[in-house]
PDB file of C-alpha atoms in Angstrom:
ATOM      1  CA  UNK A  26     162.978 114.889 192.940  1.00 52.00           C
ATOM      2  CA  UNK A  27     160.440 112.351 190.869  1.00 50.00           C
ATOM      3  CA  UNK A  28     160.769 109.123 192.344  1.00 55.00           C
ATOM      4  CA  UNK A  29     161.641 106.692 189.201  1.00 52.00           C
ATOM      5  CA  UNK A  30     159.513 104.229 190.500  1.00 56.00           C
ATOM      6  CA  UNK A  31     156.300 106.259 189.982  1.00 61.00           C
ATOM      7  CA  UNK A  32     157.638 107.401 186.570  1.00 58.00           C
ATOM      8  CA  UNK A  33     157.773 103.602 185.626  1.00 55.00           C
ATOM      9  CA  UNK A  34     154.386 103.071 186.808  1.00 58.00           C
ATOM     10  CA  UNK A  35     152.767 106.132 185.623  1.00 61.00           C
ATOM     11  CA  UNK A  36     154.514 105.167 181.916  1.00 55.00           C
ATOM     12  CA  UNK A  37     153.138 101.254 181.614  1.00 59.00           C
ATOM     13  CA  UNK A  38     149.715 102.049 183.023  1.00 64.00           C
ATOM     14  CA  UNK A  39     149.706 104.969 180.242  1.00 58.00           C
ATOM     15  CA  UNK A  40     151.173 101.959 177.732  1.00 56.00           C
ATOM     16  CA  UNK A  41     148.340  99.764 179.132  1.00 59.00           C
ATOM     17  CA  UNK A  42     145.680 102.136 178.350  1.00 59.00           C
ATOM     18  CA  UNK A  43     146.624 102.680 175.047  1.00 52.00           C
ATOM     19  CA  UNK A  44     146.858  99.466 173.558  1.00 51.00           C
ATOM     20  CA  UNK A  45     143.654  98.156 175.240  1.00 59.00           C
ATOM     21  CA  UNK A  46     141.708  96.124 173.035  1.00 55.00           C
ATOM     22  CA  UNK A  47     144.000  96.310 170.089  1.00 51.00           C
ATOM     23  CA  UNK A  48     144.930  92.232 168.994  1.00 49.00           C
ATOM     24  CA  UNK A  49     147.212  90.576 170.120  1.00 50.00           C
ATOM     25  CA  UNK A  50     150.762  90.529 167.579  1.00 47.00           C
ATOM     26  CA  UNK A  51     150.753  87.356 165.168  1.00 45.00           C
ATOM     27  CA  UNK A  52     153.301  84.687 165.670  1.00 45.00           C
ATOM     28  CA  UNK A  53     156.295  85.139 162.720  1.00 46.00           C
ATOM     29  CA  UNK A  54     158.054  81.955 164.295  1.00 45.00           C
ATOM     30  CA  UNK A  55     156.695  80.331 161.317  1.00 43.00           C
ATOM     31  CA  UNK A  56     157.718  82.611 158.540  1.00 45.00           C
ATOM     32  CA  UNK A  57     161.313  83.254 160.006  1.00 48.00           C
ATOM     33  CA  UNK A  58     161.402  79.785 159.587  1.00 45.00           C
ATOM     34  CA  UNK A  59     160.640  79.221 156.184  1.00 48.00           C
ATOM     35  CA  UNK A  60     163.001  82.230 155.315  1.00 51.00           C
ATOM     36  CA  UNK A  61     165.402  80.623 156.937  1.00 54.00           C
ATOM     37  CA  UNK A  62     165.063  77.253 155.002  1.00 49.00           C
ATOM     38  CA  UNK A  63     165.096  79.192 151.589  1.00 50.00           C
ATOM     39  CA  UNK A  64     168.398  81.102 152.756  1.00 46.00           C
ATOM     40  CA  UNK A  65     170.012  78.050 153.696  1.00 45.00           C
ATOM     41  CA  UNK A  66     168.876  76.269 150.667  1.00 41.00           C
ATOM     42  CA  UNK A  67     170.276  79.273 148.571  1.00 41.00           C
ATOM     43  CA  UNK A  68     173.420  79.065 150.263  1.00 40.00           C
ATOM     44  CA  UNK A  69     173.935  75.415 149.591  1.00 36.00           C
ATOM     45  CA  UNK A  70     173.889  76.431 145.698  1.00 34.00           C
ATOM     46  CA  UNK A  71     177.321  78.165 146.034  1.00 30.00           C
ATOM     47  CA  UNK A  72     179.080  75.067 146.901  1.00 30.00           C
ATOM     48  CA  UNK A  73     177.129  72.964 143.944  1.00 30.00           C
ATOM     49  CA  UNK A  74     179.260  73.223 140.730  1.00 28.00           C
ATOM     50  CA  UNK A  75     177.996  72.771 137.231  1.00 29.00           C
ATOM     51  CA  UNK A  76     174.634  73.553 135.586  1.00 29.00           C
ATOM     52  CA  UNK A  77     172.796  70.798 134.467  1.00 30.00           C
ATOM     53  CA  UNK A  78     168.988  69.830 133.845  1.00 31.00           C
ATOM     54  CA  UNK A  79     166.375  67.326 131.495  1.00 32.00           C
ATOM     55  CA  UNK A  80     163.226  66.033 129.881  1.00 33.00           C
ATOM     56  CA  UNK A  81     159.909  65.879 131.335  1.00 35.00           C
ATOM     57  CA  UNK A  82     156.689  65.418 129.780  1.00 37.00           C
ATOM     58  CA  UNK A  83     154.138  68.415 128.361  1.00 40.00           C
ATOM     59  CA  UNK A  84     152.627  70.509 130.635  1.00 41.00           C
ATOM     60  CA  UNK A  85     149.138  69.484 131.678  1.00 48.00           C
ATOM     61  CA  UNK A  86     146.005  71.813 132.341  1.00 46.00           C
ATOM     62  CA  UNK A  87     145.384  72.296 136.162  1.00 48.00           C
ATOM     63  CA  UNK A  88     142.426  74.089 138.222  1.00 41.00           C
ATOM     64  CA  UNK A  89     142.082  75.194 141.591  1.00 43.00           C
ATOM     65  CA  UNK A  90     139.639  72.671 143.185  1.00 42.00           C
ATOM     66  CA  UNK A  91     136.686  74.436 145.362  1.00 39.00           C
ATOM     67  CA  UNK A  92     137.629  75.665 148.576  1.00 37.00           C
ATOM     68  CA  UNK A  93     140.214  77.626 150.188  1.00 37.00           C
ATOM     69  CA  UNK A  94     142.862  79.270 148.572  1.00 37.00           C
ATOM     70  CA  UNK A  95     145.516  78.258 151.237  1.00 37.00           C
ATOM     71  CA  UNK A  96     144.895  79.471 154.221  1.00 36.00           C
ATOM     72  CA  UNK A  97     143.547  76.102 156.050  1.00 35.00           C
ATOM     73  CA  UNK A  98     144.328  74.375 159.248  1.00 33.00           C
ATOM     74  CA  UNK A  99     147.552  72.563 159.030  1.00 34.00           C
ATOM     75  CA  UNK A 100     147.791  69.067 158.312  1.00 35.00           C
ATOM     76  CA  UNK A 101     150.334  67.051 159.548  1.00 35.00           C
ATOM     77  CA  UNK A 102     153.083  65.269 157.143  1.00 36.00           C
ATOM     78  CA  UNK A 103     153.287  61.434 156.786  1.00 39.00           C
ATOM     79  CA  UNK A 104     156.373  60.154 159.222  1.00 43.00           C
ATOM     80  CA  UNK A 105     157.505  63.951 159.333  1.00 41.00           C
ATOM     81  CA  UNK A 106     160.653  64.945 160.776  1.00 40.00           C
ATOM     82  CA  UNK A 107     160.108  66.048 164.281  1.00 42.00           C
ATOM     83  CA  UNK A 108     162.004  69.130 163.799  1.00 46.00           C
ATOM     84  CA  UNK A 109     159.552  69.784 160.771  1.00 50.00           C
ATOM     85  CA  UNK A 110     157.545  72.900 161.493  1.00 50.00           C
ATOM     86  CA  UNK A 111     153.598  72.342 160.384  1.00 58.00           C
ATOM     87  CA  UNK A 112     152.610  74.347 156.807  1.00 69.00           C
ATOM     88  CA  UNK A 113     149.545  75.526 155.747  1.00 87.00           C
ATOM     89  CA  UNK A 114     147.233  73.622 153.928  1.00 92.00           C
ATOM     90  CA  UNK A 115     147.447  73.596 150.253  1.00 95.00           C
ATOM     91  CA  UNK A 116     144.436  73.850 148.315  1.00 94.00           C
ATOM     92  CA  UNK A 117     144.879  70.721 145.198  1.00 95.00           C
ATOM     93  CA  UNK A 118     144.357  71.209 141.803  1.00 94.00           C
ATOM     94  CA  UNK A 119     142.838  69.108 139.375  1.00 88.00           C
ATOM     95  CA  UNK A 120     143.245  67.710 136.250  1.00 80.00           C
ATOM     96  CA  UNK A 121     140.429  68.476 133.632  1.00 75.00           C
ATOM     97  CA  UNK A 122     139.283  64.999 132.105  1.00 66.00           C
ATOM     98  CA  UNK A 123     140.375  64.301 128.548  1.00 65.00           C
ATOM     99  CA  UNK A 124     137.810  62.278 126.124  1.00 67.00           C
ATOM    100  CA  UNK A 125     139.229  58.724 126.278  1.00 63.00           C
ATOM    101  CA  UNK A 126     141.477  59.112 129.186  1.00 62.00           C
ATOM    102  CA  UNK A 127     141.788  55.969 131.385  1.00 61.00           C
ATOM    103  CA  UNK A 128     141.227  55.757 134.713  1.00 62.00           C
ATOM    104  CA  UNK A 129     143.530  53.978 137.600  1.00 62.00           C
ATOM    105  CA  UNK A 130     142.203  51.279 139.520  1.00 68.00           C
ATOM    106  CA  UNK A 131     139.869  52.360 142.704  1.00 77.00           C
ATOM    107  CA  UNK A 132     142.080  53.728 145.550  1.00 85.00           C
ATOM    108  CA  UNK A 133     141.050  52.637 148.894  1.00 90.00           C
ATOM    109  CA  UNK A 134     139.813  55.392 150.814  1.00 91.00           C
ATOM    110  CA  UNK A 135     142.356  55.639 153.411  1.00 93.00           C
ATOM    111  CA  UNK A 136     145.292  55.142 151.060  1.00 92.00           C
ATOM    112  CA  UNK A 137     143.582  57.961 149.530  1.00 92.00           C
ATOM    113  CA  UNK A 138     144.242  60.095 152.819  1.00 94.00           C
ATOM    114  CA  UNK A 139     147.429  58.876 153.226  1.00 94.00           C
ATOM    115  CA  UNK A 140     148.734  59.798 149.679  1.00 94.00           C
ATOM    116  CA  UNK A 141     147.461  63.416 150.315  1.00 95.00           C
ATOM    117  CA  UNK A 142     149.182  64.004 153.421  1.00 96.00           C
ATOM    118  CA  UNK A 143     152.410  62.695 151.414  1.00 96.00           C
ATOM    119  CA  UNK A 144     151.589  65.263 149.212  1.00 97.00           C
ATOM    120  CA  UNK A 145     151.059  67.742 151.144  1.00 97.00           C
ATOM    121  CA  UNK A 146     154.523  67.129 153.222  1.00 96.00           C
ATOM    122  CA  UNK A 147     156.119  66.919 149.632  1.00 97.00           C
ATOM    123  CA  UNK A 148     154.290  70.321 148.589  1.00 97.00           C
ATOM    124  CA  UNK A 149     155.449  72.128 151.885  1.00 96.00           C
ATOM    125  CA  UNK A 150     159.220  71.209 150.942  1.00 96.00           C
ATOM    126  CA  UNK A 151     159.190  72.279 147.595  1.00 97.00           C
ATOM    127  CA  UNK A 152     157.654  75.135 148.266  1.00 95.00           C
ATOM    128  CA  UNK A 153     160.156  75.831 151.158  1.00 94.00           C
ATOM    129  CA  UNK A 154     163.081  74.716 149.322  1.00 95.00           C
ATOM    130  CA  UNK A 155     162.897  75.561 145.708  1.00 96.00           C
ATOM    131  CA  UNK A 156     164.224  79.046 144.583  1.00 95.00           C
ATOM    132  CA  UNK A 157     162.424  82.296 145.782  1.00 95.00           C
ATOM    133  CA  UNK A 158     160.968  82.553 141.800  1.00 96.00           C
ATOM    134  CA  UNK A 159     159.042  79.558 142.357  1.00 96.00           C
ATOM    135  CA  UNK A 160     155.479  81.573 144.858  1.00 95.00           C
ATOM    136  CA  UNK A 161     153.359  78.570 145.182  1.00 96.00           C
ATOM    137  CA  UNK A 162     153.247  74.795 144.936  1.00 97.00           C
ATOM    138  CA  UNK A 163     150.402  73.042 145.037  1.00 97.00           C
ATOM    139  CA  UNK A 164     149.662  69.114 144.733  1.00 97.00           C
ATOM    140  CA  UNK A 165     147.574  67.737 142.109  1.00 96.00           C
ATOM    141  CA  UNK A 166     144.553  66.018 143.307  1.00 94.00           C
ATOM    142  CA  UNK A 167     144.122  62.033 143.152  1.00 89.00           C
ATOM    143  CA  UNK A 168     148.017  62.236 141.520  1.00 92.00           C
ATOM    144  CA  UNK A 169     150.529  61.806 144.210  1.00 93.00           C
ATOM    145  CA  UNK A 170     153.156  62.015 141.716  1.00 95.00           C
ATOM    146  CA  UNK A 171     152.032  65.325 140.487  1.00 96.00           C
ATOM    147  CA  UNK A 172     152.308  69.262 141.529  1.00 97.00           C
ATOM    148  CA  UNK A 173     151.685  72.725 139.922  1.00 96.00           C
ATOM    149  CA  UNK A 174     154.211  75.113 140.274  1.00 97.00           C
ATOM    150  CA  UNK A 175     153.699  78.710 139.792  1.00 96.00           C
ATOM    151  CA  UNK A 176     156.541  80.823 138.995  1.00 97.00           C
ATOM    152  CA  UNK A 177     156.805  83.639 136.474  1.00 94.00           C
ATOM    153  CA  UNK A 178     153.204  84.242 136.465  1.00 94.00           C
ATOM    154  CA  UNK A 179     153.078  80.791 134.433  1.00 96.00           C
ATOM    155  CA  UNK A 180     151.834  77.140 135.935  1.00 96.00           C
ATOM    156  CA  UNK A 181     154.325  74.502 135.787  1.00 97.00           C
ATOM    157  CA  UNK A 182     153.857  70.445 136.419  1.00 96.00           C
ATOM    158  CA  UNK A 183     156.302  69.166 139.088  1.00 97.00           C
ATOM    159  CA  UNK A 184     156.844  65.342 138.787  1.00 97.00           C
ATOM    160  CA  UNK A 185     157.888  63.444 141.853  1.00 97.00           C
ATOM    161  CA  UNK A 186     158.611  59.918 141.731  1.00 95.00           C
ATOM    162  CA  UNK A 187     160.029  57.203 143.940  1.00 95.00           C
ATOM    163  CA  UNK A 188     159.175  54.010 143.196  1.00 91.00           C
ATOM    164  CA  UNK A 189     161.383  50.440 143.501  1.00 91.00           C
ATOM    165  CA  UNK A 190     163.723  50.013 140.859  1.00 88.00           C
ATOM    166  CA  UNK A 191     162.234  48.010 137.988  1.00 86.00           C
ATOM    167  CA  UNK A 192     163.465  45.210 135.731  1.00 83.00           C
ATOM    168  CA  UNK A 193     163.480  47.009 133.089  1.00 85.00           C
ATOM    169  CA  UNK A 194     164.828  50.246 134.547  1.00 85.00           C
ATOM    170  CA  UNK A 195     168.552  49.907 133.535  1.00 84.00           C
ATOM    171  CA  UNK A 196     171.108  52.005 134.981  1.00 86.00           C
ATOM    172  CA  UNK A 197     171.114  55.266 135.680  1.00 90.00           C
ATOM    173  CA  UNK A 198     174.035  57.137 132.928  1.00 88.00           C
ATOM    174  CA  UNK A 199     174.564  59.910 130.897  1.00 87.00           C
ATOM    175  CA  UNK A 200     175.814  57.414 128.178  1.00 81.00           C
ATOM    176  CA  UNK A 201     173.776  58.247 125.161  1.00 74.00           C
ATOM    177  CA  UNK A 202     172.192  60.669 126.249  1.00 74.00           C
ATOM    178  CA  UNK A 203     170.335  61.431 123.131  1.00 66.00           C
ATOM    179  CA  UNK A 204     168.636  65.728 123.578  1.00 67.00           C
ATOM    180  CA  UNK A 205     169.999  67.746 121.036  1.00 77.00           C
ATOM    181  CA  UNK A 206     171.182  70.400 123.006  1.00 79.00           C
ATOM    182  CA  UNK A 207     170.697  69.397 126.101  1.00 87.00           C
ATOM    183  CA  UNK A 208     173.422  68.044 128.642  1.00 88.00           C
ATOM    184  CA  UNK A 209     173.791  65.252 131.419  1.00 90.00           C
ATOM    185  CA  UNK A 210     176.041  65.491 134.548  1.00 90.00           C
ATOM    186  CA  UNK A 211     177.067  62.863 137.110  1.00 92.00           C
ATOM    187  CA  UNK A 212     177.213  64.766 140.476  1.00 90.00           C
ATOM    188  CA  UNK A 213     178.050  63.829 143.818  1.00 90.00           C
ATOM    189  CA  UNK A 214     175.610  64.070 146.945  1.00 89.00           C
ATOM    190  CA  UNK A 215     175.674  64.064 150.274  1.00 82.00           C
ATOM    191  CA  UNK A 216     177.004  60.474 151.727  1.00 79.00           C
ATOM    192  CA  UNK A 217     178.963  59.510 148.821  1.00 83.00           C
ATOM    193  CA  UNK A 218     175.481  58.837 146.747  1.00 88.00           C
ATOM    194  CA  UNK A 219     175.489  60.153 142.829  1.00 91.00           C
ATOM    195  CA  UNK A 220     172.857  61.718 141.202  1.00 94.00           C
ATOM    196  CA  UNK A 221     172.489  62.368 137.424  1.00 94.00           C
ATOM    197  CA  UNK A 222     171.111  65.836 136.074  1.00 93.00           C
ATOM    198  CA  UNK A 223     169.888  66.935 132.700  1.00 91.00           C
ATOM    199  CA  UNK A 224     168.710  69.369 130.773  1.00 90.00           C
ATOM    200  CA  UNK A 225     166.922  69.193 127.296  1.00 87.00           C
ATOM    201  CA  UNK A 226     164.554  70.864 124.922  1.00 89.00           C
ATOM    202  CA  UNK A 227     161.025  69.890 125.539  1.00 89.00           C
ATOM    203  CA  UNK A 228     158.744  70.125 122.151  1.00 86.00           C
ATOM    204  CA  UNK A 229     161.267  73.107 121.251  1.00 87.00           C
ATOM    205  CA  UNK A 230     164.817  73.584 120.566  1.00 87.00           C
ATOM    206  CA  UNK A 231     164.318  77.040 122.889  1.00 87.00           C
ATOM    207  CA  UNK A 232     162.085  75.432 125.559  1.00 91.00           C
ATOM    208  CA  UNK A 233     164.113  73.623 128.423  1.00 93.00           C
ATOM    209  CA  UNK A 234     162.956  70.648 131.044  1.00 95.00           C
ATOM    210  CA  UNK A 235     165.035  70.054 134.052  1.00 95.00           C
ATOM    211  CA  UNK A 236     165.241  67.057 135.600  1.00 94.00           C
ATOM    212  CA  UNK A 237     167.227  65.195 138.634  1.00 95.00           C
ATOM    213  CA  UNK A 238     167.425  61.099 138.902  1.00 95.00           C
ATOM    214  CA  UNK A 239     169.215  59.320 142.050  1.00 95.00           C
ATOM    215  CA  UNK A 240     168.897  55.833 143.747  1.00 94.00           C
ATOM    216  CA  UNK A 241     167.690  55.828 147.093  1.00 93.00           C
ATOM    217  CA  UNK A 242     168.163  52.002 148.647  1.00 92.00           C
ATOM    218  CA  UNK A 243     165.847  49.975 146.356  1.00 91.00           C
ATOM    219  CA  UNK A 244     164.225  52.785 145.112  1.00 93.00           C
ATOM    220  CA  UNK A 245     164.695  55.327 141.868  1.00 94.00           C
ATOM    221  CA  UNK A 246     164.065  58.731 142.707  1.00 96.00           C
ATOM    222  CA  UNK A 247     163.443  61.412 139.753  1.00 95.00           C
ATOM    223  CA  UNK A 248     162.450  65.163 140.291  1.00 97.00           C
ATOM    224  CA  UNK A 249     161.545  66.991 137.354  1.00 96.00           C
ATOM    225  CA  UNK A 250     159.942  70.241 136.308  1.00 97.00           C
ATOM    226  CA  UNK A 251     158.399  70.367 132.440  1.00 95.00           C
ATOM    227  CA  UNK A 252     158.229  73.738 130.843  1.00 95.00           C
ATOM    228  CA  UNK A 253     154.860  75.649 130.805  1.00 94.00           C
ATOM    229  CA  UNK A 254     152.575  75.390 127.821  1.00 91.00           C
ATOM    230  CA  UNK A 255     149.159  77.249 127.545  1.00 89.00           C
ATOM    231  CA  UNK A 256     147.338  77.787 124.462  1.00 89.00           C
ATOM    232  CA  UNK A 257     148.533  81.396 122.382  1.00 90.00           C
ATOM    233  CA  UNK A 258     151.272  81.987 124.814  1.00 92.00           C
ATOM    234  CA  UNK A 259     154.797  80.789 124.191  1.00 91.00           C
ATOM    235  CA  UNK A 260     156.513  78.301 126.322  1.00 94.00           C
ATOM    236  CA  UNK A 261     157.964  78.809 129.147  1.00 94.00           C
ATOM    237  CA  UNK A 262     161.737  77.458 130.118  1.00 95.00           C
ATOM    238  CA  UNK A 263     161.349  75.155 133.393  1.00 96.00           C
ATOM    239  CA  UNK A 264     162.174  78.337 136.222  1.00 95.00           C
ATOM    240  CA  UNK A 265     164.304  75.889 138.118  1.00 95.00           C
ATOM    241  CA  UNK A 266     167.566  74.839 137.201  1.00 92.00           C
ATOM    242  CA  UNK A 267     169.073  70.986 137.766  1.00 89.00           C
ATOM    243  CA  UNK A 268     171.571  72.738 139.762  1.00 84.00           C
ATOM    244  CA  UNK A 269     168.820  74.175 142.483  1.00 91.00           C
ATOM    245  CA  UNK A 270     167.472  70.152 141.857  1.00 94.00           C
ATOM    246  CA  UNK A 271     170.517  68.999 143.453  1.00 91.00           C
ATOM    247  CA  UNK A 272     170.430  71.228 146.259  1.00 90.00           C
ATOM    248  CA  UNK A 273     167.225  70.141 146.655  1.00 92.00           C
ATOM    249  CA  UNK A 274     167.779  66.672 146.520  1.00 93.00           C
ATOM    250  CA  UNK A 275     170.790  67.204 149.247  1.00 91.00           C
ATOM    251  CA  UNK A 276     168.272  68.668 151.794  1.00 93.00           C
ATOM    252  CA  UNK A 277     167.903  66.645 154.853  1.00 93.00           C
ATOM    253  CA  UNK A 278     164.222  67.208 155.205  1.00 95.00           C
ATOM    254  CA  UNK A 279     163.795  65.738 151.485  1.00 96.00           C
ATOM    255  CA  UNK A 280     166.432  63.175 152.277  1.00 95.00           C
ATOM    256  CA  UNK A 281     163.936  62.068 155.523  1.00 96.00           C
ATOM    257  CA  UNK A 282     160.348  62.502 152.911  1.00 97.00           C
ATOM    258  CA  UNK A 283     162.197  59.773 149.889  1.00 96.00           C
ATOM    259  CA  UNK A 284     163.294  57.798 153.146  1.00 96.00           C
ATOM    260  CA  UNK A 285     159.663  57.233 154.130  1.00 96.00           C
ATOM    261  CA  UNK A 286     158.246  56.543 151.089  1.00 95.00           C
ATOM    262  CA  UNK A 287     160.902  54.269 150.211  1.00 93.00           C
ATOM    263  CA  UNK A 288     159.904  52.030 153.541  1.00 93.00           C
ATOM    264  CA  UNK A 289     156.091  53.090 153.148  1.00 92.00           C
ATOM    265  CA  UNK A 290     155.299  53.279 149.025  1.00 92.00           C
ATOM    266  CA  UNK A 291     152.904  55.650 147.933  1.00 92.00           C
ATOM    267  CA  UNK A 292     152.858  54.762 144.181  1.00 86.00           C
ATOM    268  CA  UNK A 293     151.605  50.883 145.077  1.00 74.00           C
ATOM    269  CA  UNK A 294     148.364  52.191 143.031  1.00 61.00           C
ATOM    270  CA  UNK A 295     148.784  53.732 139.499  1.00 50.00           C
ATOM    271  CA  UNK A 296     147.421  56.739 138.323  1.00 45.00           C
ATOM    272  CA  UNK A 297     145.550  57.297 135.584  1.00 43.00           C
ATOM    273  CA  UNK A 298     147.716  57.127 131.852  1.00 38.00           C
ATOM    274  CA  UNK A 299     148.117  61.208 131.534  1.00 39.00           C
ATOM    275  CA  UNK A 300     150.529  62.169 133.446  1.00 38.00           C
ATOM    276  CA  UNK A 301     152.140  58.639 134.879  1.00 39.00           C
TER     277      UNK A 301
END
């Protein structure tokens, strides 16, 4: 009788042999992860009721800047969440300069680093945490307010603001709301805070904007996604609804990015006109 023993051996040295040299098998911690997030974040959207949405401003023309498509080291998020797993590094995109266009004041160097590792934090989120149509987000370069969205084969401008409340601000309502065809909805967030979401034609009756707008402390916070518009193509419909905004807004990792910027500012310095 064949001692098991020897059987056992004779197998894994046979196993051994086989798989010599071959590399070893990549770590999919990191992608079960972000899966996860985007189920989760799905599943939220079941207990969200209504569909809402809103105005944003015209599509702008962005461009991969020089370098790597996406596959960088990672760089770490500005006051992350220490449950936050690290993302890849997200190539920016710029703006192509417009004849006349005015330009910001200076930004110091190292505010300069700081905003892009708020952005790329930011981009990371959205990315993980917007609906699976939306394949890539990237951050616009020298605008920390600003990211391209790519859904639908289309680009789309992602605007991101949270900034203290101004004087001139007034409250945030649906109250005369004035889109022709578009809606406004008071909804209800996590820890009793309210959030207001629209939807309206952008430029066309057929072409809708979606936007979300919440207070944080002393800050306003707005997300909002403008439709696509390229030259000879129609426009595009913003591919995320105010109703995935919400959910988006609810998020605890988002919750803990508007926290930190609402302690640490990152829109002290204004950007250049286009674009806010």
């Amino acid at each position: 009788m064949t001692d098991t023993t020897d059987d056992t051996t004779m197998i894994r040295e046979a196993m051994d042999r086989t798989t010599e040299g071959l590399p070893p098998l990549p770590d999919l911690a990191p992608v079960a992860v972000r899966l996860g997030r985007r189920r989760r974040a799905r599943a939220r959207l079941t207990v969200v009721g209504g569909a809402f949405a809103t105005v944003t401003a015209a599509a702008l023309g962005l461009t991969l800047l020089p370098g790597d498509a996406g596959g960088g080291p990672a760089v770490g998020g500005v006051g992350a969440a220490p449950e936050a797993p690290p993302t890849p590094y997200r190539t920016p995109v710029k703006i192509d300069p417009t004849p006349g266009e005015e330009s910001g004041p200076a930004v110091p160097e190292a505010e300069r680093d700081r905003q892009a590792r708020f952005q790329q934090r930011a981009a990371g989120l959205f990315d993980e945490l917007l609906p699976p149509v939306v394949t890539d987000v990237r951050p616009v370069d020298g605008r920390v307010n600003l990211y391209q969205v790519r859904a639908q084969g289309r680009n789309f401008t992602l605007k991101l603001t949270i900034r203290p409340v101004q004087a001139d601000d007034g409250p945030l309502t649906c109250t005369g709301f004035p889109a022709k065809g578009g809606t406004c909805e008071k909804v209800a967030l996590d820890g009793g805070r309210e959030a207001y979401a629209y939807r309206a034609p952008v430029n066309e009756m057929d072409t809708f904007g979606a936007r979300i707008a919440f207070a944080y402390g002393k800050s306003r916070v707005t997300v909002e996604i403008s439709p696509s518009e390229e030259p000879g193509r129609k426009s595009l419909s913003s591919p995320v609804t105010a109703r995935e905004l919400t959910a988006l807004a609810e998020d605890r990792g988002f919750t803990d990015l508007v926290a930190d910027a609402e302690k640490n500012p990152v829109e002290t310095y204004r950007s250049p006109v286009r674009g806010g």
